[in-house]
PDB file of C-alpha atoms in Angstrom:
ATOM      1  CA  MET A1130       0.000   0.000   0.000  1.00  0.00           C
ATOM      2  CA  LYS A1131       1.611   3.260  -1.082  1.00  0.00           C
ATOM      3  CA  GLU A1132       1.483   6.089   1.444  1.00  0.00           C
ATOM      4  CA  GLU A1133       0.626   9.163  -0.631  1.00  0.00           C
ATOM      5  CA  SER A1134       2.752  11.818   1.095  1.00  0.00           C
ATOM      6  CA  ASN A1135       5.775   9.513   1.025  1.00  0.00           C
ATOM      7  CA  ILE A1136       5.490   8.695  -2.673  1.00  0.00           C
ATOM      8  CA  ASN A1137       5.106  12.368  -3.525  1.00  0.00           C
ATOM      9  CA  PHE A1138       8.255  13.224  -1.580  1.00  0.00           C
ATOM     10  CA  TRP A1139      10.380  10.545  -3.265  1.00  0.00           C
ATOM     11  CA  GLN A1140       9.065  11.444  -6.702  1.00  0.00           C
ATOM     12  CA  LYS A1141      10.094  15.059  -6.159  1.00  0.00           C
ATOM     13  CA  VAL A1142      13.606  14.339  -4.863  1.00  0.00           C
ATOM     14  CA  ALA A1143      14.508  11.437  -7.151  1.00  0.00           C
ATOM     15  CA  PHE A1144      16.726  13.486  -9.470  1.00  0.00           C
ATOM     16  CA  LEU A1145      18.670  14.800  -6.447  1.00  0.00           C
ATOM     17  CA  TYR A1146      18.893  11.532  -4.540  1.00  0.00           C
ATOM     18  CA  GLY A1147      21.939  10.079  -6.300  1.00  0.00           C
ATOM     19  CA  PRO A1148      24.086  13.222  -5.918  1.00  0.00           C
ATOM     20  CA  PHE A1149      22.927  13.651  -2.297  1.00  0.00           C
ATOM     21  CA  MET A1150      23.790  10.058  -1.383  1.00  0.00           C
ATOM     22  CA  LYS A1151      27.378  10.554  -2.556  1.00  0.00           C
ATOM     23  CA  ASN A1152      27.867  12.073   0.886  1.00  0.00           C
ATOM     24  CA  SER A1153      27.155   8.607   2.302  1.00  0.00           C
ATOM     25  CA  HIS A1154      29.405   6.637  -0.059  1.00  0.00           C
ATOM     26  CA  LYS A1155      31.528   5.305   2.817  1.00  0.00           C
ATOM     27  CA  LEU A1156      28.417   3.987   4.534  1.00  0.00           C
ATOM     28  CA  TYR A1157      27.235   2.185   1.401  1.00  0.00           C
ATOM     29  CA  GLU A1158      30.725   0.806   0.771  1.00  0.00           C
ATOM     30  CA  ASN A1159      30.644  -0.598   4.302  1.00  0.00           C
ATOM     31  CA  ILE A1160      27.239  -2.176   3.693  1.00  0.00           C
ATOM     32  CA  CYS A1161      28.493  -3.705   0.441  1.00  0.00           C
ATOM     33  CA  ARG A1162      31.571  -5.154   2.162  1.00  0.00           C
ATOM     34  CA  ARG A1163      29.307  -6.916   4.640  1.00  0.00           C
ATOM     35  CA  ILE A1164      26.954  -8.359   2.016  1.00  0.00           C
ATOM     36  CA  LYS A1165      29.371  -9.270  -0.797  1.00  0.00           C
ATOM     37  CA  PRO A1166      31.063 -12.304   0.898  1.00  0.00           C
ATOM     38  CA  ASP A1167      27.691 -14.086   1.118  1.00  0.00           C
ATOM     39  CA  LEU A1168      26.845 -13.693  -2.579  1.00  0.00           C
ATOM     40  CA  ASN A1169      27.557 -16.124  -5.414  1.00  0.00           C
ATOM     41  CA  ARG A1170      26.692 -16.635  -9.089  1.00  0.00           C
ATOM     42  CA  ASP A1171      23.943 -19.146  -8.297  1.00  0.00           C
ATOM     43  CA  MET A1172      21.834 -16.612  -6.402  1.00  0.00           C
ATOM     44  CA  ASP A1173      18.736 -14.665  -7.367  1.00  0.00           C
ATOM     45  CA  VAL A1174      18.447 -11.475  -5.326  1.00  0.00           C
ATOM     46  CA  LEU A1175      15.540  -9.077  -4.830  1.00  0.00           C
ATOM     47  CA  GLU A1176      16.256  -5.536  -3.693  1.00  0.00           C
ATOM     48  CA  LEU A1177      13.397  -3.423  -2.351  1.00  0.00           C
ATOM     49  CA  ALA A1178      13.550   0.377  -2.048  1.00  0.00           C
ATOM     50  CA  CYS A1179      16.641   0.459  -4.263  1.00  0.00           C
ATOM     51  CA  GLY A1180      16.507   4.226  -4.795  1.00  0.00           C
ATOM     52  CA  SER A1181      18.773   5.136  -7.678  1.00  0.00           C
ATOM     53  CA  GLY A1182      20.914   2.030  -7.236  1.00  0.00           C
ATOM     54  CA  GLN A1183      23.425   2.726  -4.463  1.00  0.00           C
ATOM     55  CA  LEU A1184      23.716  -1.000  -3.657  1.00  0.00           C
ATOM     56  CA  SER A1185      22.388  -2.418  -6.922  1.00  0.00           C
ATOM     57  CA  PHE A1186      25.271  -1.369  -9.169  1.00  0.00           C
ATOM     58  CA  ALA A1187      27.917  -2.418  -6.669  1.00  0.00           C
ATOM     59  CA  LEU A1188      26.597  -5.908  -5.938  1.00  0.00           C
ATOM     60  CA  ALA A1189      24.652  -7.178  -8.969  1.00  0.00           C
ATOM     61  CA  GLN A1190      27.795  -8.440 -10.712  1.00  0.00           C
ATOM     62  CA  TYR A1191      28.312 -11.081  -8.025  1.00  0.00           C
ATOM     63  CA  VAL A1192      24.990 -12.933  -8.471  1.00  0.00           C
ATOM     64  CA  ARG A1193      23.007 -14.629 -11.238  1.00  0.00           C
ATOM     65  CA  HIS A1194      20.105 -12.158 -11.189  1.00  0.00           C
ATOM     66  CA  TRP A1195      19.545  -8.943  -9.227  1.00  0.00           C
ATOM     67  CA  GLU A1196      16.011  -7.531  -9.354  1.00  0.00           C
ATOM     68  CA  ALA A1197      16.177  -3.945  -8.078  1.00  0.00           C
ATOM     69  CA  THR A1198      12.808  -2.355  -7.279  1.00  0.00           C
ATOM     70  CA  ASP A1199      11.401   0.848  -5.847  1.00  0.00           C
ATOM     71  CA  PHE A1200       7.867   2.213  -5.496  1.00  0.00           C
ATOM     72  CA  SER A1201       8.951   5.532  -7.018  1.00  0.00           C
ATOM     73  CA  GLU A1202       8.825   5.573 -10.814  1.00  0.00           C
ATOM     74  CA  LYS A1203      11.168   8.571 -10.832  1.00  0.00           C
ATOM     75  CA  MET A1204      13.771   6.727  -8.783  1.00  0.00           C
ATOM     76  CA  ILE A1205      13.733   3.826 -11.228  1.00  0.00           C
ATOM     77  CA  GLU A1206      14.002   6.241 -14.144  1.00  0.00           C
ATOM     78  CA  GLU A1207      17.133   7.736 -12.568  1.00  0.00           C
ATOM     79  CA  ALA A1208      18.641   4.296 -11.984  1.00  0.00           C
ATOM     80  CA  LYS A1209      17.997   3.160 -15.547  1.00  0.00           C
ATOM     81  CA  LYS A1210      19.954   6.128 -16.917  1.00  0.00           C
ATOM     82  CA  LYS A1211      23.212   4.532 -15.749  1.00  0.00           C
ATOM     83  CA  GLU A1212      25.032   1.712 -17.524  1.00  0.00           C
ATOM     84  CA  HIS A1213      24.623  -1.562 -15.719  1.00  0.00           C
ATOM     85  CA  SER A1214      25.323  -5.276 -15.806  1.00  0.00           C
ATOM     86  CA  SER A1215      23.097  -7.651 -17.778  1.00  0.00           C
ATOM     87  CA  ARG A1216      22.489  -9.351 -14.436  1.00  0.00           C
ATOM     88  CA  LEU A1217      20.733  -6.239 -13.096  1.00  0.00           C
ATOM     89  CA  PHE A1218      17.072  -5.408 -13.786  1.00  0.00           C
ATOM     90  CA  PHE A1219      15.080  -2.424 -12.510  1.00  0.00           C
ATOM     91  CA  SER A1220      11.311  -2.275 -12.040  1.00  0.00           C
ATOM     92  CA  VAL A1221       8.664  -0.303 -10.161  1.00  0.00           C
ATOM     93  CA  GLN A1222       7.150  -2.425  -7.395  1.00  0.00           C
ATOM     94  CA  ASP A1223       5.272  -1.972  -4.128  1.00  0.00           C
ATOM     95  CA  ALA A1224       7.139  -3.840  -1.376  1.00  0.00           C
ATOM     96  CA  ALA A1225       3.826  -4.648   0.321  1.00  0.00           C
ATOM     97  CA  ALA A1226       2.321  -6.293  -2.798  1.00  0.00           C
ATOM     98  CA  LEU A1227       5.017  -8.051  -4.806  1.00  0.00           C
ATOM     99  CA  PRO A1228       4.216  -9.860  -8.087  1.00  0.00           C
ATOM    100  CA  TYR A1229       6.748 -12.680  -7.623  1.00  0.00           C
ATOM    101  CA  ALA A1230       5.941 -16.318  -6.977  1.00  0.00           C
ATOM    102  CA  PRO A1231       6.595 -17.825  -3.549  1.00  0.00           C
ATOM    103  CA  ALA A1232      10.195 -18.921  -2.872  1.00  0.00           C
ATOM    104  CA  SER A1233      11.593 -17.027  -5.885  1.00  0.00           C
ATOM    105  CA  PHE A1234      14.700 -15.514  -4.287  1.00  0.00           C
ATOM    106  CA  ASP A1235      17.720 -16.625  -2.282  1.00  0.00           C
ATOM    107  CA  VAL A1236      18.297 -13.175  -0.791  1.00  0.00           C
ATOM    108  CA  VAL A1237      16.245 -10.031  -0.216  1.00  0.00           C
ATOM    109  CA  VAL A1238      17.869  -6.659   0.478  1.00  0.00           C
ATOM    110  CA  ILE A1239      15.880  -3.729   1.870  1.00  0.00           C
ATOM    111  CA  ALA A1240      18.133  -0.853   2.901  1.00  0.00           C
ATOM    112  CA  ASN A1241      17.059   2.198   4.878  1.00  0.00           C
ATOM    113  CA  ALA A1242      13.365   1.690   4.210  1.00  0.00           C
ATOM    114  CA  LEU A1243      11.531  -0.267   6.910  1.00  0.00           C
ATOM    115  CA  HIS A1244      11.438   2.731   9.262  1.00  0.00           C
ATOM    116  CA  ILE A1245       9.873   5.014   6.637  1.00  0.00           C
ATOM    117  CA  MET A1246       7.109   2.564   5.693  1.00  0.00           C
ATOM    118  CA  PRO A1247       3.722   3.080   7.373  1.00  0.00           C
ATOM    119  CA  TYR A1248       3.182  -0.699   7.526  1.00  0.00           C
ATOM    120  CA  PRO A1249       6.590  -2.430   7.411  1.00  0.00           C
ATOM    121  CA  GLU A1250       5.041  -5.672   8.650  1.00  0.00           C
ATOM    122  CA  LYS A1251       3.364  -6.003   5.239  1.00  0.00           C
ATOM    123  CA  ALA A1252       6.723  -5.733   3.516  1.00  0.00           C
ATOM    124  CA  LEU A1253       8.230  -8.354   5.827  1.00  0.00           C
ATOM    125  CA  ALA A1254       5.314 -10.698   5.108  1.00  0.00           C
ATOM    126  CA  GLU A1255       5.932 -10.327   1.371  1.00  0.00           C
ATOM    127  CA  ILE A1256       9.683 -10.761   1.840  1.00  0.00           C
ATOM    128  CA  SER A1257       9.071 -13.981   3.751  1.00  0.00           C
ATOM    129  CA  ARG A1258       6.723 -15.202   1.017  1.00  0.00           C
ATOM    130  CA  VAL A1259       9.141 -14.632  -1.885  1.00  0.00           C
ATOM    131  CA  LEU A1260      12.236 -15.896  -0.048  1.00  0.00           C
ATOM    132  CA  LYS A1261      13.215 -19.530  -0.349  1.00  0.00           C
ATOM    133  CA  PRO A1262      13.186 -21.568   2.884  1.00  0.00           C
ATOM    134  CA  GLY A1263      16.193 -20.480   4.912  1.00  0.00           C
ATOM    135  CA  GLY A1264      16.716 -17.462   2.628  1.00  0.00           C
ATOM    136  CA  ILE A1265      18.592 -14.410   3.837  1.00  0.00           C
ATOM    137  CA  LEU A1266      17.283 -10.914   4.531  1.00  0.00           C
ATOM    138  CA  TYR A1267      19.600  -7.914   4.730  1.00  0.00           C
ATOM    139  CA  ALA A1268      17.829  -4.958   6.320  1.00  0.00           C
ATOM    140  CA  PRO A1269      20.341  -2.198   7.127  1.00  0.00           C
ATOM    141  CA  THR A1270      18.205   0.526   8.693  1.00  0.00           C
ATOM    142  CA  PHE A1271      18.771   3.964  10.182  1.00  0.00           C
ATOM    143  CA  VAL A1272      18.081   3.855  13.920  1.00  0.00           C
ATOM    144  CA  GLN A1273      17.821   6.178  16.882  1.00  0.00           C
ATOM    145  CA  ILE A1274      20.512   6.603  19.500  1.00  0.00           C
ATOM    146  CA  GLU A1275      20.690   8.835  22.556  1.00  0.00           C
ATOM    147  CA  GLY A1276      21.947  12.345  21.935  1.00  0.00           C
ATOM    148  CA  LYS A1277      20.711  15.674  20.647  1.00  0.00           C
ATOM    149  CA  MET A1278      22.535  15.707  17.292  1.00  0.00           C
ATOM    150  CA  PRO A1279      20.868  12.609  15.708  1.00  0.00           C
ATOM    151  CA  LYS A1280      17.435  13.870  16.820  1.00  0.00           C
ATOM    152  CA  PHE A1281      18.176  17.329  15.418  1.00  0.00           C
ATOM    153  CA  ARG A1282      19.189  15.842  12.072  1.00  0.00           C
ATOM    154  CA  MET A1283      16.021  13.765  11.972  1.00  0.00           C
ATOM    155  CA  ARG A1284      13.873  16.828  12.655  1.00  0.00           C
ATOM    156  CA  MET A1285      15.689  18.692   9.877  1.00  0.00           C
ATOM    157  CA  MET A1286      14.959  15.874   7.413  1.00  0.00           C
ATOM    158  CA  GLU A1287      11.320  15.643   8.426  1.00  0.00           C
ATOM    159  CA  GLY A1288      11.071  19.402   7.965  1.00  0.00           C
ATOM    160  CA  ILE A1289      11.676  18.965   4.220  1.00  0.00           C
ATOM    161  CA  GLY A1290       9.078  16.206   3.892  1.00  0.00           C
ATOM    162  CA  PHE A1291      11.049  13.082   4.839  1.00  0.00           C
ATOM    163  CA  HIS A1292       8.649  11.279   7.154  1.00  0.00           C
ATOM    164  CA  THR A1293       9.778   8.585   9.573  1.00  0.00           C
ATOM    165  CA  TYR A1294       7.000   6.316  10.784  1.00  0.00           C
ATOM    166  CA  HIS A1295       9.085   4.179  13.164  1.00  0.00           C
ATOM    167  CA  LYS A1296      11.831   5.646  15.348  1.00  0.00           C
ATOM    168  CA  TRP A1297      13.401   2.362  16.438  1.00  0.00           C
ATOM    169  CA  ASN A1298      16.638   1.912  18.276  1.00  0.00           C
ATOM    170  CA  ALA A1299      18.734  -1.089  17.218  1.00  0.00           C
ATOM    171  CA  GLY A1300      17.151  -3.444  19.750  1.00  0.00           C
ATOM    172  CA  GLU A1301      13.644  -2.470  18.703  1.00  0.00           C
ATOM    173  CA  LEU A1302      14.455  -2.992  15.024  1.00  0.00           C
ATOM    174  CA  ILE A1303      15.888  -6.448  15.709  1.00  0.00           C
ATOM    175  CA  ALA A1304      12.870  -7.352  17.850  1.00  0.00           C
ATOM    176  CA  PHE A1305      10.474  -6.175  15.139  1.00  0.00           C
ATOM    177  CA  VAL A1306      12.139  -8.291  12.448  1.00  0.00           C
ATOM    178  CA  SER A1307      12.273 -11.266  14.829  1.00  0.00           C
ATOM    179  CA  GLU A1308       8.542 -10.986  15.510  1.00  0.00           C
ATOM    180  CA  HIS A1309       7.777 -11.259  11.807  1.00  0.00           C
ATOM    181  CA  GLY A1310       9.365 -14.558  10.848  1.00  0.00           C
ATOM    182  CA  PHE A1311      13.119 -13.918  10.773  1.00  0.00           C
ATOM    183  CA  SER A1312      15.997 -15.083  12.952  1.00  0.00           C
ATOM    184  CA  PRO A1313      18.740 -12.447  13.354  1.00  0.00           C
ATOM    185  CA  MET A1314      22.207 -13.705  12.430  1.00  0.00           C
ATOM    186  CA  LYS A1315      24.429 -10.619  12.542  1.00  0.00           C
ATOM    187  CA  HIS A1316      23.947  -7.006  13.524  1.00  0.00           C
ATOM    188  CA  GLY A1317      26.053  -3.983  14.321  1.00  0.00           C
ATOM    189  CA  ILE A1318      25.941  -0.195  14.360  1.00  0.00           C
ATOM    190  CA  LEU A1319      27.629   1.777  11.576  1.00  0.00           C
ATOM    191  CA  TYR A1320      28.240   5.476  12.210  1.00  0.00           C
ATOM    192  CA  GLU A1321      29.368   6.685   8.779  1.00  0.00           C
ATOM    193  CA  GLY A1322      26.945   9.126   7.185  1.00  0.00           C
ATOM    194  CA  LEU A1323      24.272  11.427   8.549  1.00  0.00           C
ATOM    195  CA  LEU A1324      22.653   8.984  10.983  1.00  0.00           C
ATOM    196  CA  PRO A1325      23.626   5.762  12.780  1.00  0.00           C
ATOM    197  CA  LEU A1326      22.636   2.631  10.917  1.00  0.00           C
ATOM    198  CA  CYS A1327      21.988  -0.866  12.221  1.00  0.00           C
ATOM    199  CA  PHE A1328      23.321  -3.437   9.781  1.00  0.00           C
ATOM    200  CA  LEU A1329      21.005  -6.437  10.192  1.00  0.00           C
ATOM    201  CA  LYS A1330      21.319  -9.859   8.587  1.00  0.00           C
ATOM    202  CA  ALA A1331      18.549 -12.381   9.325  1.00  0.00           C
ATOM    203  CA  ARG A1332      17.397 -15.771   8.085  1.00  0.00           C
ATOM    204  CA  LYS A1333      13.856 -16.655   7.105  1.00  0.00           C
ATOM    205  CA  GLU A1334      12.507 -19.086   9.681  1.00  0.00           C
ATOM    206  CA  ARG A1335      11.681 -22.439   8.153  1.00  0.00           C
ATOM    207  CA  GLN A1336       7.982 -23.216   8.228  1.00  0.00           C
TER     208      GLN A1336
END
């Protein structure tokens, strides 16, 4: 289910998102370093909320098929402007209503998105459905920590239309994912970039 104010915001900023995220290149390089060792050429990967491809371009070459999706048509348009591997495909999709068959993917990546979704439990339900039994979820997510500066930055971002529905700390994020069918495997806080990020790797619980 698309939340109207959110989709309008991302449509408006899509052409600026890639240049803006260059300020966080160290953070995304760190995320890539943590994901890359687990990838291989026999894997099919689904990425949700791919933006303009900050992870997609860096990691798609290491798998058989990387399906990068976002609910913003403008974001996907920006991503498609760049040259990319034949293993990488972009499409507009709603993370809460995916068109893929059950057990279609070995890995799902959703970076910096669960906290800005009004109903992230719907996305996790769809992720669980399209993941193969024992499949892996990577959900690096911006989180809250104590201190005035992170809260000030968040208020600044919300002032320009960036709405955060869930202000989790790392423990709350891990608990939320655990409550919706995933077993955490690795997690840690990364401080590069504007806000602290919890890198979270979890396995789909076998049913």
